[in-house]
Amino acid sequence: SSGATHSALGPGARLARAHEGGADMACHWRRWLVPTLLWHTSAFVPAQSVEGSHGPESGTLFPKVTFPDETGRQVTIDPDKSLDSFPGKRLVLWWYPKADTPGCTKEGKAFEAMNQAYSVHDVQILGISADVPADNKAFSDKYSFKYPLLSDVDRSLPAALEVTSRRWAILLNEDRTVEEFWTDIPDPEMFPVMPLSYLAAQKWAPHKEL
């Protein structure tokens, strides 16, 4: 029954489904979101701990950066809230290899489908690539993304973070320290549930008695 299905889902899956409309979309999420969430919560290892991977450690300060979004607006990430474009919000920043290619499109659409669920956790989604703003605008307009796509044409951010992966993501705290980092993302369509399930687990975890 629907009640049994609802109770069997983890908090991240319930949260995502709560923001999806229509039976077809709910069926789509059940098809791939639930198995992914179960895999994440039972066996997922943070990418920075995988042997041979590179990237920032949790707790390190993210570099101060400013990049244009798809409209040409300058977006700044800075621990100084008076300079930061999203003060008081956590950020999930996902790097994609090339705008409007199959894997990047699947990842972008999955993030867009979960945008409201992320907003419940007060998290701003930001896509970023080496594409020029015009290419990112065409990508955004084509799929009606409601979050910014940033242009780092010189690939200065991966260089600063010492990231060599073609596809990665990072979760930043409100103070712009690194909370989580994922590298060498194997399945871009399934990945966007990973940060969301991490956030949901934090929110839904029972308080430990002191």
Coordinates of N, CA and C in Angstrom, one line a residue:
S1 N 0.8 -1.2 0.0 CA 0.0 0.0 0.0 C 0.9 1.2 0.0
S2 N 0.3 2.4 -0.3 CA 1.0 3.6 -0.3 C 1.6 4.0 1.1
G3 N 0.8 3.6 2.1 CA 1.3 3.9 3.5 C 2.5 3.1 3.8
A4 N 2.5 1.8 3.4 CA 3.6 0.9 3.6 C 4.9 1.4 2.9
T5 N 4.6 1.8 1.6 CA 5.8 2.3 0.9 C 6.4 3.5 1.5
H6 N 5.5 4.5 2.0 CA 6.0 5.7 2.6 C 6.8 5.4 3.8
S7 N 6.4 4.5 4.7 CA 7.1 4.2 5.9 C 8.4 3.5 5.6
A8 N 8.5 2.8 4.5 CA 9.7 2.1 4.2 C 10.8 3.0 3.7
L9 N 10.4 4.1 3.2 CA 11.4 5.1 2.6 C 12.2 5.8 3.7
G10 N 13.5 6.1 3.5 CA 14.2 6.9 4.4 C 13.8 8.4 4.3
P11 N 14.3 9.2 5.2 CA 13.8 10.6 5.3 C 14.2 11.4 4.0
G12 N 15.4 11.1 3.4 CA 15.7 11.8 2.2 C 14.8 11.5 1.0
A13 N 14.4 10.2 0.9 CA 13.5 9.8 -0.2 C 12.1 10.4 0.1
R14 N 11.6 10.4 1.3 CA 10.3 11.0 1.6 C 10.3 12.5 1.3
L15 N 11.4 13.1 1.7 CA 11.5 14.6 1.4 C 11.5 14.9 0.0
A16 N 12.2 14.1 -0.8 CA 12.3 14.3 -2.3 C 10.9 14.1 -2.9
R17 N 10.2 13.0 -2.5 CA 8.9 12.7 -3.0 C 7.9 13.7 -2.6
A18 N 8.0 14.3 -1.4 CA 7.1 15.3 -1.0 C 7.0 16.5 -1.9
H19 N 8.1 16.7 -2.6 CA 8.2 17.9 -3.5 C 8.0 17.5 -4.9
E20 N 7.6 16.3 -5.2 CA 7.4 15.9 -6.6 C 5.9 15.9 -6.9
G21 N 5.5 16.3 -8.0 CA 4.1 16.3 -8.4 C 3.8 15.2 -9.4
G22 N 2.6 14.5 -9.2 CA 2.2 13.6 -10.3 C 2.6 12.2 -10.0
A23 N 1.8 11.2 -10.4 CA 2.1 9.8 -10.2 C 3.3 9.4 -11.1
D24 N 3.5 9.9 -12.3 CA 4.6 9.5 -13.1 C 5.9 9.9 -12.5
M25 N 6.0 11.1 -12.0 CA 7.3 11.5 -11.4 C 7.6 10.7 -10.1
A26 N 6.5 10.4 -9.3 CA 6.7 9.6 -8.1 C 7.2 8.3 -8.4
C27 N 6.7 7.7 -9.5 CA 7.2 6.4 -10.0 C 8.6 6.4 -10.4
H28 N 9.0 7.5 -11.1 CA 10.4 7.7 -11.5 C 11.3 7.7 -10.3
W29 N 10.9 8.5 -9.3 CA 11.8 8.5 -8.1 C 11.9 7.2 -7.5
R30 N 10.8 6.4 -7.3 CA 10.9 5.1 -6.7 C 11.8 4.2 -7.5
R31 N 11.8 4.4 -8.8 CA 12.6 3.5 -9.6 C 14.1 3.5 -9.4
W32 N 14.6 4.8 -9.1 CA 16.1 4.9 -8.9 C 16.5 5.6 -7.7
L33 N 15.6 6.4 -7.1 CA 16.1 7.2 -5.9 C 16.2 6.3 -4.7
V34 N 15.2 5.4 -4.4 CA 15.2 4.6 -3.2 C 16.4 3.7 -3.2
P35 N 16.7 2.9 -4.3 CA 17.9 2.0 -4.2 C 19.2 2.8 -4.0
T36 N 19.2 4.0 -4.6 CA 20.4 4.8 -4.4 C 20.6 5.3 -3.0
L37 N 19.5 5.7 -2.4 CA 19.5 6.2 -1.0 C 19.9 5.1 -0.1
L38 N 19.4 3.9 -0.3 CA 19.8 2.8 0.5 C 21.3 2.4 0.4
W39 N 21.8 2.5 -0.8 CA 23.2 2.3 -1.1 C 24.0 3.3 -0.3
H40 N 23.6 4.6 -0.4 CA 24.3 5.7 0.2 C 24.4 5.5 1.7
T41 N 23.2 5.3 2.3 CA 23.2 5.3 3.8 C 23.9 4.0 4.4
S42 N 24.0 3.0 3.6 CA 24.6 1.7 4.2 C 26.0 1.5 3.8
A43 N 26.4 2.0 2.6 CA 27.8 1.7 2.1 C 28.6 2.8 1.6
F44 N 28.0 4.0 1.5 CA 28.7 5.1 0.8 C 29.9 5.6 1.7
V45 N 31.1 5.7 1.0 CA 32.3 6.2 1.7 C 32.6 7.6 1.1
P46 N 32.7 8.7 2.0 CA 33.0 10.0 1.5 C 34.2 9.9 0.5
A47 N 34.1 10.6 -0.6 CA 35.1 10.5 -1.7 C 36.5 10.9 -1.2
Q48 N 36.7 11.8 -0.3 CA 38.0 12.3 0.0 C 38.8 11.2 0.8
S49 N 38.1 10.1 1.3 CA 38.8 9.1 2.0 C 39.2 7.9 1.0
V50 N 38.8 8.0 -0.3 CA 39.1 6.9 -1.2 C 40.6 7.1 -1.6
E51 N 41.3 6.0 -1.6 CA 42.7 6.0 -1.9 C 42.9 6.5 -3.3
G52 N 43.8 7.4 -3.5 CA 44.2 7.9 -4.8 C 43.4 9.1 -5.3
S53 N 42.3 9.4 -4.5 CA 41.5 10.6 -4.9 C 42.1 11.9 -4.3
H54 N 41.8 13.0 -4.9 CA 42.3 14.3 -4.5 C 41.2 15.3 -4.3
G55 N 41.4 16.2 -3.3 CA 40.4 17.2 -3.1 C 40.5 17.7 -1.7
P56 N 39.7 18.7 -1.3 CA 39.8 19.4 0.0 C 39.3 18.5 1.1
E57 N 39.9 18.6 2.3 CA 39.5 17.9 3.5 C 38.4 18.6 4.1
S58 N 37.5 17.9 4.8 CA 36.5 18.4 5.6 C 37.0 19.4 6.6
G59 N 36.4 20.5 6.8 CA 36.8 21.5 7.8 C 37.8 22.6 7.3
T60 N 38.3 22.4 6.0 CA 39.2 23.4 5.5 C 38.4 24.5 4.9
L61 N 39.0 25.7 4.8 CA 38.3 26.9 4.3 C 38.3 26.9 2.8
F62 N 37.1 27.1 2.2 CA 37.0 27.2 0.8 C 37.6 28.5 0.3
P63 N 38.3 28.5 -0.9 CA 38.9 29.7 -1.3 C 37.8 30.8 -1.7
K64 N 38.2 32.1 -1.5 CA 37.3 33.1 -1.9 C 37.3 33.2 -3.5
V65 N 36.2 33.1 -4.0 CA 36.1 33.1 -5.5 C 34.9 33.9 -6.0
T66 N 35.0 34.5 -7.2 CA 33.9 35.2 -7.9 C 33.9 34.7 -9.3
F67 N 32.7 34.2 -9.7 CA 32.5 33.8 -11.1 C 31.2 34.4 -11.7
P68 N 31.1 34.6 -13.0 CA 29.9 35.0 -13.6 C 28.9 33.8 -13.7
D69 N 27.6 34.1 -13.5 CA 26.6 33.1 -13.7 C 26.2 33.2 -15.2
E70 N 25.1 32.4 -15.5 CA 24.7 32.3 -16.9 C 24.1 33.7 -17.4
T71 N 23.7 34.6 -16.5 CA 23.2 35.9 -16.9 C 24.3 36.9 -17.0
G72 N 25.5 36.6 -16.5 CA 26.6 37.6 -16.4 C 26.7 38.2 -15.1
R73 N 25.8 37.9 -14.2 CA 25.9 38.4 -12.8 C 27.1 37.8 -12.1
Q74 N 27.8 38.6 -11.3 CA 29.0 38.1 -10.6 C 28.5 37.4 -9.3
V75 N 28.9 36.2 -9.1 CA 28.5 35.4 -7.9 C 29.8 35.2 -7.0
T76 N 29.7 35.6 -5.8 CA 30.9 35.5 -4.9 C 30.6 34.5 -3.8
I77 N 31.6 33.6 -3.5 CA 31.6 32.7 -2.4 C 32.8 33.2 -1.5
D78 N 32.4 33.6 -0.3 CA 33.3 34.3 0.6 C 32.9 34.0 2.1
P79 N 33.8 33.7 3.0 CA 33.4 33.6 4.4 C 32.9 34.8 5.0
D80 N 33.3 36.0 4.4 CA 32.7 37.3 4.9 C 31.3 37.4 4.4
K81 N 30.3 37.3 5.2 CA 28.9 37.3 4.8 C 28.5 38.6 4.1
S82 N 29.2 39.7 4.4 CA 28.9 40.9 3.7 C 29.3 40.9 2.2
L83 N 30.2 40.0 1.9 CA 30.7 39.8 0.5 C 30.0 38.6 -0.2
D84 N 29.6 37.7 0.5 CA 29.1 36.4 0.0 C 27.7 36.6 -0.7
S85 N 27.5 36.0 -1.8 CA 26.2 36.1 -2.5 C 25.1 35.4 -1.9
F86 N 25.4 34.4 -1.0 CA 24.3 33.6 -0.4 C 24.6 33.5 1.1
P87 N 24.6 34.7 1.8 CA 25.0 34.7 3.3 C 23.9 33.8 4.1
G88 N 24.5 33.0 5.0 CA 23.6 32.2 5.9 C 23.2 30.9 5.3
K89 N 23.5 30.7 4.0 CA 23.1 29.4 3.4 C 24.3 28.5 3.2
R90 N 24.0 27.2 3.3 CA 25.0 26.2 2.9 C 24.9 26.1 1.3
L91 N 26.0 25.7 0.7 CA 26.0 25.6 -0.7 C 26.4 24.2 -1.1
V92 N 25.7 23.7 -2.2 CA 26.2 22.4 -2.8 C 26.6 22.9 -4.2
L93 N 27.9 22.7 -4.5 CA 28.5 23.1 -5.8 C 28.9 21.9 -6.6
W94 N 28.3 21.7 -7.8 CA 28.6 20.6 -8.6 C 29.3 21.0 -9.9
W95 N 30.4 20.4 -10.1 CA 31.2 20.7 -11.3 C 30.9 19.6 -12.4
Y96 N 30.6 20.2 -13.6 CA 30.2 19.3 -14.7 C 31.2 19.5 -15.9
P97 N 31.5 18.5 -16.7 CA 32.5 18.7 -17.7 C 32.1 19.6 -18.9
K98 N 30.8 19.5 -19.3 CA 30.4 20.3 -20.5 C 28.9 20.5 -20.5
A99 N 28.5 21.7 -20.7 CA 27.0 22.0 -20.8 C 26.3 21.3 -21.9
D100 N 25.1 20.8 -21.6 CA 24.2 20.2 -22.5 C 24.7 19.0 -23.2
T101 N 25.5 18.2 -22.4 CA 25.9 16.9 -22.9 C 25.1 15.9 -22.0
P102 N 25.0 14.6 -22.5 CA 24.1 13.7 -21.8 C 24.2 13.6 -20.3
G103 N 25.4 13.3 -19.8 CA 25.6 13.1 -18.4 C 25.3 14.4 -17.6
C104 N 25.8 15.5 -18.1 CA 25.6 16.8 -17.4 C 24.1 17.2 -17.4
T105 N 23.4 16.9 -18.5 CA 22.0 17.2 -18.5 C 21.2 16.3 -17.5
K106 N 21.6 15.0 -17.4 CA 20.9 14.2 -16.4 C 21.1 14.7 -15.0
E107 N 22.4 15.1 -14.7 CA 22.7 15.6 -13.4 C 22.0 16.9 -13.1
G108 N 22.0 17.8 -14.1 CA 21.4 19.1 -13.9 C 19.9 19.0 -13.7
K109 N 19.2 18.1 -14.5 CA 17.8 17.9 -14.3 C 17.4 17.2 -13.0
A110 N 18.3 16.3 -12.5 CA 18.0 15.7 -11.2 C 18.2 16.7 -10.1
F111 N 19.2 17.6 -10.2 CA 19.3 18.7 -9.2 C 18.1 19.6 -9.2
E112 N 17.7 19.9 -10.4 CA 16.5 20.8 -10.5 C 15.3 20.2 -9.9
A113 N 15.1 18.9 -10.2 CA 13.9 18.2 -9.6 C 14.0 18.2 -8.1
M114 N 15.1 18.2 -7.5 CA 15.3 18.2 -6.1 C 15.5 19.6 -5.5
N115 N 15.4 20.6 -6.3 CA 15.8 22.0 -5.8 C 15.0 22.4 -4.6
Q116 N 13.7 22.1 -4.6 CA 12.8 22.5 -3.5 C 13.2 21.7 -2.2
A117 N 13.6 20.4 -2.4 CA 14.0 19.6 -1.2 C 15.2 20.2 -0.6
Y118 N 16.2 20.6 -1.5 CA 17.4 21.3 -0.9 C 17.1 22.6 -0.2
S119 N 16.1 23.3 -0.8 CA 15.8 24.6 -0.1 C 15.2 24.4 1.3
V120 N 14.5 23.3 1.5 CA 14.0 23.0 2.8 C 15.1 23.0 3.8
H121 N 16.3 22.5 3.4 CA 17.5 22.5 4.3 C 18.3 23.8 4.2
D122 N 17.7 24.8 3.5 CA 18.4 26.1 3.4 C 19.7 25.9 2.6
V123 N 19.7 25.1 1.6 CA 20.9 24.9 0.8 C 20.7 25.4 -0.6
Q124 N 21.7 26.2 -1.1 CA 21.6 26.7 -2.5 C 22.4 25.8 -3.4
I125 N 21.8 25.4 -4.5 CA 22.5 24.6 -5.5 C 23.2 25.6 -6.5
L126 N 24.5 25.2 -6.8 CA 25.2 26.0 -7.8 C 25.9 25.0 -8.7
G127 N 25.6 25.1 -10.0 CA 26.4 24.3 -11.0 C 27.6 25.2 -11.5
I128 N 28.7 24.5 -11.9 CA 29.9 25.2 -12.3 C 30.6 24.4 -13.3
S129 N 31.2 25.0 -14.3 CA 31.9 24.4 -15.4 C 32.9 25.4 -16.0
A130 N 33.6 24.9 -17.0 CA 34.5 25.7 -17.8 C 33.8 26.3 -19.0
D131 N 32.5 26.2 -19.1 CA 31.8 26.7 -20.2 C 31.7 28.3 -20.1
V132 N 31.6 29.0 -21.2 CA 31.3 30.4 -21.1 C 29.9 30.7 -20.7
P133 N 29.6 31.9 -20.2 CA 28.2 32.2 -19.7 C 27.2 31.9 -20.8
A134 N 27.5 32.3 -22.1 CA 26.5 32.1 -23.1 C 26.1 30.6 -23.3
D135 N 27.0 29.7 -23.2 CA 26.7 28.3 -23.3 C 25.9 27.8 -22.1
N136 N 26.3 28.3 -20.9 CA 25.5 28.0 -19.7 C 24.1 28.5 -19.7
K137 N 24.0 29.7 -20.3 CA 22.6 30.3 -20.4 C 21.7 29.4 -21.3
A138 N 22.3 29.0 -22.4 CA 21.5 28.2 -23.4 C 21.2 26.8 -22.7
F139 N 22.1 26.3 -21.9 CA 21.8 25.1 -21.1 C 20.7 25.3 -20.1
S140 N 20.8 26.4 -19.4 CA 19.8 26.7 -18.3 C 18.5 26.9 -18.9
D141 N 18.4 27.7 -20.0 CA 17.1 28.0 -20.6 C 16.5 26.8 -21.2
K142 N 17.3 25.9 -21.8 CA 16.7 24.7 -22.4 C 16.0 23.8 -21.4
Y143 N 16.5 23.7 -20.2 CA 16.0 22.8 -19.2 C 15.3 23.5 -18.0
S144 N 15.2 24.8 -18.1 CA 14.5 25.6 -17.1 C 15.1 25.5 -15.7
F145 N 16.4 25.5 -15.6 CA 17.1 25.4 -14.3 C 16.8 26.7 -13.5
K146 N 16.5 26.5 -12.3 CA 16.2 27.6 -11.4 C 17.3 27.9 -10.4
Y147 N 18.5 27.4 -10.7 CA 19.6 27.7 -9.9 C 20.8 28.2 -10.8
P148 N 21.7 28.9 -10.3 CA 22.8 29.5 -11.1 C 23.7 28.5 -11.7
L149 N 24.2 28.7 -12.9 CA 25.3 28.0 -13.5 C 26.5 28.9 -13.6
L150 N 27.6 28.6 -12.9 CA 28.8 29.5 -12.9 C 29.8 29.1 -14.0
S151 N 30.5 30.1 -14.5 CA 31.5 29.9 -15.5 C 32.9 30.1 -14.9
D152 N 33.7 29.1 -14.9 CA 35.1 29.1 -14.5 C 36.0 28.7 -15.7
V153 N 36.1 29.6 -16.7 CA 36.7 29.2 -18.0 C 38.2 28.8 -17.9
D154 N 38.8 29.4 -16.9 CA 40.2 29.0 -16.6 C 40.4 27.8 -15.8
R155 N 39.4 27.2 -15.3 CA 39.4 26.1 -14.4 C 40.3 26.4 -13.1
S156 N 40.1 27.6 -12.6 CA 40.9 28.1 -11.5 C 40.5 27.4 -10.2
L157 N 39.1 27.1 -10.1 CA 38.7 26.4 -8.9 C 39.2 25.0 -8.7
P158 N 39.1 24.1 -9.7 CA 39.7 22.8 -9.6 C 41.2 22.9 -9.3
A159 N 41.9 23.8 -9.9 CA 43.3 24.0 -9.6 C 43.6 24.4 -8.1
A160 N 42.8 25.3 -7.6 CA 42.9 25.8 -6.2 C 42.6 24.7 -5.3
L161 N 41.7 23.8 -5.6 CA 41.3 22.7 -4.7 C 42.1 21.4 -5.0
E162 N 43.0 21.5 -6.0 CA 43.8 20.3 -6.4 C 42.9 19.1 -6.7
V163 N 41.8 19.4 -7.5 CA 40.9 18.4 -7.9 C 41.2 18.1 -9.4
T164 N 41.4 16.8 -9.7 CA 41.7 16.4 -11.0 C 40.5 15.6 -11.7
S165 N 39.5 15.4 -10.9 CA 38.3 14.7 -11.4 C 37.5 15.5 -12.4
R166 N 36.9 14.9 -13.4 CA 36.1 15.6 -14.4 C 34.7 15.9 -13.8
R167 N 34.3 15.2 -12.8 CA 32.9 15.4 -12.3 C 33.0 15.2 -10.8
W168 N 32.7 16.3 -10.0 CA 32.8 16.3 -8.6 C 31.8 17.3 -8.0
A169 N 31.7 17.2 -6.7 CA 30.7 18.1 -6.0 C 31.3 18.4 -4.6
I170 N 30.8 19.5 -4.0 CA 31.3 19.9 -2.7 C 30.1 20.5 -1.9
L171 N 30.0 20.3 -0.6 CA 29.1 20.9 0.3 C 29.8 21.8 1.2
L172 N 29.4 23.1 1.2 CA 30.0 24.1 2.1 C 29.1 24.5 3.2
N173 N 29.7 24.7 4.4 CA 28.9 25.2 5.5 C 28.7 26.7 5.3
E174 N 27.9 27.3 6.2 CA 27.6 28.7 6.2 C 28.8 29.6 6.3
D175 N 29.8 29.0 7.0 CA 31.1 29.8 7.2 C 32.1 29.5 6.1
R176 N 31.6 28.8 5.1 CA 32.4 28.5 3.8 C 33.6 27.5 4.1
T177 N 33.4 26.7 5.1 CA 34.3 25.6 5.3 C 33.7 24.4 4.6
V178 N 34.6 23.5 4.2 CA 34.2 22.3 3.5 C 33.5 21.3 4.5
E179 N 32.3 20.9 4.1 CA 31.6 19.9 5.0 C 31.8 18.5 4.4
E180 N 31.5 18.4 3.1 CA 31.7 17.1 2.4 C 32.2 17.3 1.0
F181 N 32.9 16.3 0.4 CA 33.4 16.4 -0.9 C 33.3 15.1 -1.6
W182 N 32.8 15.1 -2.8 CA 32.6 13.9 -3.6 C 33.3 14.0 -4.9
T183 N 34.1 13.0 -5.3 CA 34.9 13.1 -6.5 C 34.7 11.8 -7.3
D184 N 35.0 12.0 -8.6 CA 34.8 10.8 -9.6 C 33.4 10.3 -9.5
I185 N 32.4 11.1 -9.6 CA 31.0 10.7 -9.5 C 30.7 9.7 -10.6
P186 N 30.3 8.5 -10.3 CA 30.1 7.5 -11.3 C 28.8 7.6 -12.1
D187 N 27.8 8.1 -11.5 CA 26.5 8.1 -12.1 C 25.8 9.5 -11.9
P188 N 26.0 10.4 -12.8 CA 25.5 11.8 -12.6 C 24.0 11.9 -12.4
E189 N 23.2 11.0 -12.9 CA 21.7 11.1 -12.7 C 21.4 10.7 -11.3
M190 N 22.1 9.8 -10.7 CA 21.8 9.3 -9.4 C 22.4 10.2 -8.3
F191 N 23.5 10.9 -8.6 CA 24.3 11.5 -7.6 C 23.5 12.6 -6.8
P192 N 22.7 13.4 -7.4 CA 22.1 14.5 -6.6 C 21.4 14.1 -5.3
V193 N 21.0 12.8 -5.2 CA 20.4 12.4 -3.9 C 21.4 12.2 -2.8
M194 N 22.7 12.1 -3.1 CA 23.7 11.9 -2.1 C 23.8 13.0 -1.1
P195 N 24.1 14.3 -1.6 CA 24.1 15.4 -0.6 C 22.8 15.5 0.1
L196 N 21.7 15.3 -0.6 CA 20.4 15.5 0.0 C 20.1 14.5 1.1
S197 N 20.5 13.2 0.9 CA 20.3 12.2 1.9 C 21.3 12.5 3.1
Y198 N 22.4 13.0 2.8 CA 23.4 13.4 3.9 C 22.7 14.5 4.8
L199 N 22.1 15.5 4.1 CA 21.5 16.6 4.9 C 20.3 16.1 5.7
A200 N 19.5 15.2 5.1 CA 18.3 14.6 5.7 C 18.7 13.8 6.9
A201 N 19.8 13.0 6.8 CA 20.3 12.2 7.9 C 20.7 13.1 9.1
Q202 N 21.3 14.2 8.8 CA 21.7 15.1 9.9 C 20.4 15.7 10.6
K203 N 19.4 16.0 9.8 CA 18.2 16.6 10.4 C 17.4 15.6 11.1
W204 N 17.3 14.4 10.6 CA 16.4 13.4 11.2 C 17.1 12.5 12.3
A205 N 18.4 12.6 12.4 CA 19.1 11.7 13.4 C 18.7 12.1 14.8
P206 N 18.4 11.0 15.6 CA 18.0 11.3 17.0 C 19.1 11.9 17.8
H207 N 18.7 12.8 18.7 CA 19.7 13.4 19.5 C 20.3 12.4 20.5
K208 N 21.6 12.4 20.6 CA 22.2 11.5 21.6 C 22.2 12.1 23.0
E209 N 21.9 11.2 23.9 CA 21.9 11.7 25.3 C 23.4 11.9 25.8
L210 N 23.6 13.0 26.5 CA 24.9 13.3 27.0 C 25.2 12.4 28.3

